[in-house]
Every structure is written in C-alpha cells, then in structure tokens.
PDB file of C-alpha atoms in Angstrom:
ATOM      1  CA  UNK A   1     -30.546  17.039 -21.586  1.00 67.00           C
ATOM      2  CA  UNK A   2     -28.300  14.549 -23.201  1.00 73.00           C
ATOM      3  CA  UNK A   3     -29.199  15.743 -26.534  1.00 78.00           C
ATOM      4  CA  UNK A   4     -27.600  19.159 -25.566  1.00 82.00           C
ATOM      5  CA  UNK A   5     -24.089  17.632 -25.209  1.00 84.00           C
ATOM      6  CA  UNK A   6     -21.906  18.469 -27.801  1.00 86.00           C
ATOM      7  CA  UNK A   7     -18.664  17.168 -29.330  1.00 87.00           C
ATOM      8  CA  UNK A   8     -16.517  18.875 -27.081  1.00 90.00           C
ATOM      9  CA  UNK A   9     -17.831  17.319 -24.044  1.00 91.00           C
ATOM     10  CA  UNK A  10     -16.881  13.939 -25.674  1.00 91.00           C
ATOM     11  CA  UNK A  11     -13.505  15.171 -26.724  1.00 94.00           C
ATOM     12  CA  UNK A  12     -12.853  16.492 -23.115  1.00 95.00           C
ATOM     13  CA  UNK A  13     -13.893  13.197 -21.621  1.00 94.00           C
ATOM     14  CA  UNK A  14     -11.710  11.443 -24.097  1.00 95.00           C
ATOM     15  CA  UNK A  15      -8.531  13.463 -23.404  1.00 96.00           C
ATOM     16  CA  UNK A  16      -9.152  13.271 -19.638  1.00 96.00           C
ATOM     17  CA  UNK A  17      -9.147   9.235 -20.082  1.00 95.00           C
ATOM     18  CA  UNK A  18      -6.254   9.477 -22.103  1.00 96.00           C
ATOM     19  CA  UNK A  19      -4.176  11.621 -19.489  1.00 94.00           C
ATOM     20  CA  UNK A  20      -5.022   9.605 -16.564  1.00 95.00           C
ATOM     21  CA  UNK A  21      -4.568   6.242 -18.186  1.00 92.00           C
ATOM     22  CA  UNK A  22      -0.438   6.749 -18.051  1.00 91.00           C
ATOM     23  CA  UNK A  23      -0.537   7.983 -14.538  1.00 89.00           C
ATOM     24  CA  UNK A  24      -2.366   4.779 -13.340  1.00 88.00           C
ATOM     25  CA  UNK A  25       0.100   2.635 -15.305  1.00 85.00           C
ATOM     26  CA  UNK A  26       3.198   4.216 -13.799  1.00 84.00           C
ATOM     27  CA  UNK A  27       1.934   5.496 -10.182  1.00 84.00           C
ATOM     28  CA  UNK A  28      -0.271   2.601  -8.993  1.00 81.00           C
ATOM     29  CA  UNK A  29       1.802  -0.100  -7.405  1.00 69.00           C
ATOM     30  CA  UNK A  30       1.464  -3.795  -8.702  1.00 69.00           C
ATOM     31  CA  UNK A  31       1.121  -6.238  -6.099  1.00 72.00           C
ATOM     32  CA  UNK A  32       2.699  -9.030  -8.074  1.00 77.00           C
ATOM     33  CA  UNK A  33       0.765 -11.981  -6.442  1.00 80.00           C
ATOM     34  CA  UNK A  34       2.067 -10.881  -3.009  1.00 84.00           C
ATOM     35  CA  UNK A  35       0.056 -10.824   0.161  1.00 84.00           C
ATOM     36  CA  UNK A  36      -1.171  -8.102   2.066  1.00 84.00           C
ATOM     37  CA  UNK A  37       1.338  -8.480   4.887  1.00 87.00           C
ATOM     38  CA  UNK A  38       4.220  -8.511   2.163  1.00 87.00           C
ATOM     39  CA  UNK A  39       2.692  -5.155   0.834  1.00 87.00           C
ATOM     40  CA  UNK A  40       2.755  -3.675   4.118  1.00 88.00           C
ATOM     41  CA  UNK A  41       6.434  -4.558   4.859  1.00 88.00           C
ATOM     42  CA  UNK A  42       7.159  -3.137   1.640  1.00 88.00           C
ATOM     43  CA  UNK A  43       5.780   0.156   2.870  1.00 89.00           C
ATOM     44  CA  UNK A  44       7.442  -0.090   5.900  1.00 87.00           C
ATOM     45  CA  UNK A  45      10.806  -0.712   4.396  1.00 86.00           C
ATOM     46  CA  UNK A  46      10.246   2.187   1.974  1.00 88.00           C
ATOM     47  CA  UNK A  47       9.252   4.541   5.318  1.00 88.00           C
ATOM     48  CA  UNK A  48      12.157   3.218   7.695  1.00 86.00           C
ATOM     49  CA  UNK A  49      14.731   3.320   5.420  1.00 88.00           C
ATOM     50  CA  UNK A  50      13.502   6.559   3.442  1.00 91.00           C
ATOM     51  CA  UNK A  51      13.680   4.971   0.164  1.00 90.00           C
ATOM     52  CA  UNK A  52      11.189   4.674  -2.719  1.00 91.00           C
ATOM     53  CA  UNK A  53       8.392   2.039  -2.493  1.00 86.00           C
ATOM     54  CA  UNK A  54       9.265   0.858  -5.899  1.00 88.00           C
ATOM     55  CA  UNK A  55      13.078   0.110  -4.879  1.00 91.00           C
ATOM     56  CA  UNK A  56      11.688  -1.513  -1.564  1.00 88.00           C
ATOM     57  CA  UNK A  57       9.507  -3.750  -3.435  1.00 85.00           C
ATOM     58  CA  UNK A  58      12.431  -4.772  -5.999  1.00 88.00           C
ATOM     59  CA  UNK A  59      14.567  -5.357  -3.080  1.00 87.00           C
ATOM     60  CA  UNK A  60      12.348  -7.646  -1.160  1.00 85.00           C
ATOM     61  CA  UNK A  61      11.921 -11.091  -2.568  1.00 86.00           C
ATOM     62  CA  UNK A  62       8.772 -12.973  -2.280  1.00 86.00           C
ATOM     63  CA  UNK A  63       8.568 -14.261   1.306  1.00 85.00           C
ATOM     64  CA  UNK A  64       7.025 -17.304   3.016  1.00 85.00           C
ATOM     65  CA  UNK A  65       4.559 -16.936   6.021  1.00 85.00           C
ATOM     66  CA  UNK A  66       7.497 -17.080   8.540  1.00 87.00           C
ATOM     67  CA  UNK A  67       9.755 -14.597   6.741  1.00 87.00           C
ATOM     68  CA  UNK A  68       7.022 -12.217   6.669  1.00 85.00           C
ATOM     69  CA  UNK A  69       6.862 -12.510  10.449  1.00 87.00           C
ATOM     70  CA  UNK A  70      10.351 -12.141  11.181  1.00 86.00           C
ATOM     71  CA  UNK A  71      10.556  -8.984   8.889  1.00 83.00           C
ATOM     72  CA  UNK A  72       7.402  -7.490  10.407  1.00 82.00           C
ATOM     73  CA  UNK A  73       9.293  -7.810  13.692  1.00 84.00           C
ATOM     74  CA  UNK A  74      12.262  -6.269  12.635  1.00 81.00           C
ATOM     75  CA  UNK A  75      10.391  -3.181  11.244  1.00 78.00           C
ATOM     76  CA  UNK A  76       8.306  -3.132  14.401  1.00 75.00           C
ATOM     77  CA  UNK A  77       4.820  -3.980  12.591  1.00 71.00           C
ATOM     78  CA  UNK A  78       4.315  -6.560  14.960  1.00 63.00           C
ATOM     79  CA  UNK A  79       4.490  -6.763  18.859  1.00 55.00           C
ATOM     80  CA  UNK A  80       5.984  -9.887  20.211  1.00 54.00           C
ATOM     81  CA  UNK A  81       4.527  -9.783  23.634  1.00 55.00           C
ATOM     82  CA  UNK A  82       0.750  -9.800  21.874  1.00 50.00           C
ATOM     83  CA  UNK A  83       1.360 -12.782  19.537  1.00 50.00           C
ATOM     84  CA  UNK A  84       1.610 -10.179  16.440  1.00 49.00           C
ATOM     85  CA  UNK A  85      -1.052  -8.031  17.421  1.00 50.00           C
ATOM     86  CA  UNK A  86      -0.609  -4.390  17.432  1.00 47.00           C
ATOM     87  CA  UNK A  87      -3.310  -3.369  20.039  1.00 47.00           C
ATOM     88  CA  UNK A  88      -0.842  -2.196  22.439  1.00 49.00           C
ATOM     89  CA  UNK A  89       0.612   0.370  19.955  1.00 47.00           C
ATOM     90  CA  UNK A  90      -2.729   1.448  18.617  1.00 47.00           C
ATOM     91  CA  UNK A  91      -4.262   2.113  22.159  1.00 51.00           C
ATOM     92  CA  UNK A  92      -1.119   4.193  23.157  1.00 54.00           C
ATOM     93  CA  UNK A  93      -1.425   6.475  20.587  1.00 53.00           C
ATOM     94  CA  UNK A  94      -4.764   7.378  21.607  1.00 51.00           C
ATOM     95  CA  UNK A  95      -6.560   5.995  18.419  1.00 47.00           C
ATOM     96  CA  UNK A  96      -9.173   4.142  20.805  1.00 46.00           C
ATOM     97  CA  UNK A  97      -9.193   1.175  22.722  1.00 44.00           C
ATOM     98  CA  UNK A  98      -8.586  -2.016  20.691  1.00 45.00           C
ATOM     99  CA  UNK A  99     -10.082  -5.145  22.023  1.00 47.00           C
ATOM    100  CA  UNK A 100      -9.172  -8.726  21.346  1.00 42.00           C
TER     101      UNK A 100
END
C-alpha cells in the first residue's frame, strides 16, 4: 500500500506543514514562563475589557502569587467567601455540584 503513494502525496504533506507552521507561530500564545493562574488572568482581562489577549498579556507584568490573587479577585475569578474557590459559581450555573 505504501509503495502506491506517489510524489504528489509527499508534496501535499509538505505544503500542508509549510502552511500550518506560520499559523502556529503567530496564533498560539507563548506563556513566557507564566503560571497557569497568570494565563487565566490574561484571558480574563481580554474578555472583561474586550481587548486582544496579546495586548492583555503585554499590559500585565509578571505577577507574584499575592498579586495574582488580588487581580483574580478583581476580575471575579475567585470567590472571597470560599477562600479562592469557585464552586459556588459553578454550581449556580447548573454545571453540576462541586464538592470541596
């Protein structure tokens, strides 16, 4: 079966890889050694302020854990009454019950 594959198949495969490589380079976000919580803040800032996520990432400096918590509270990513847990928000939206 492999012997029936012609040069066109290899050309098509090579062209697809060549076309996808720039898309990956420009469209996939670079985390730049940021934590998952900082990445979450970047997407929250972009969503709340209706801006590009790239712009939000450039505007947010690298944050310490305490700064991440403060910003997360500001963007309502964390619920102060549950010590930073969002179970109350999840269960109120009908996504199932969250257990601590």
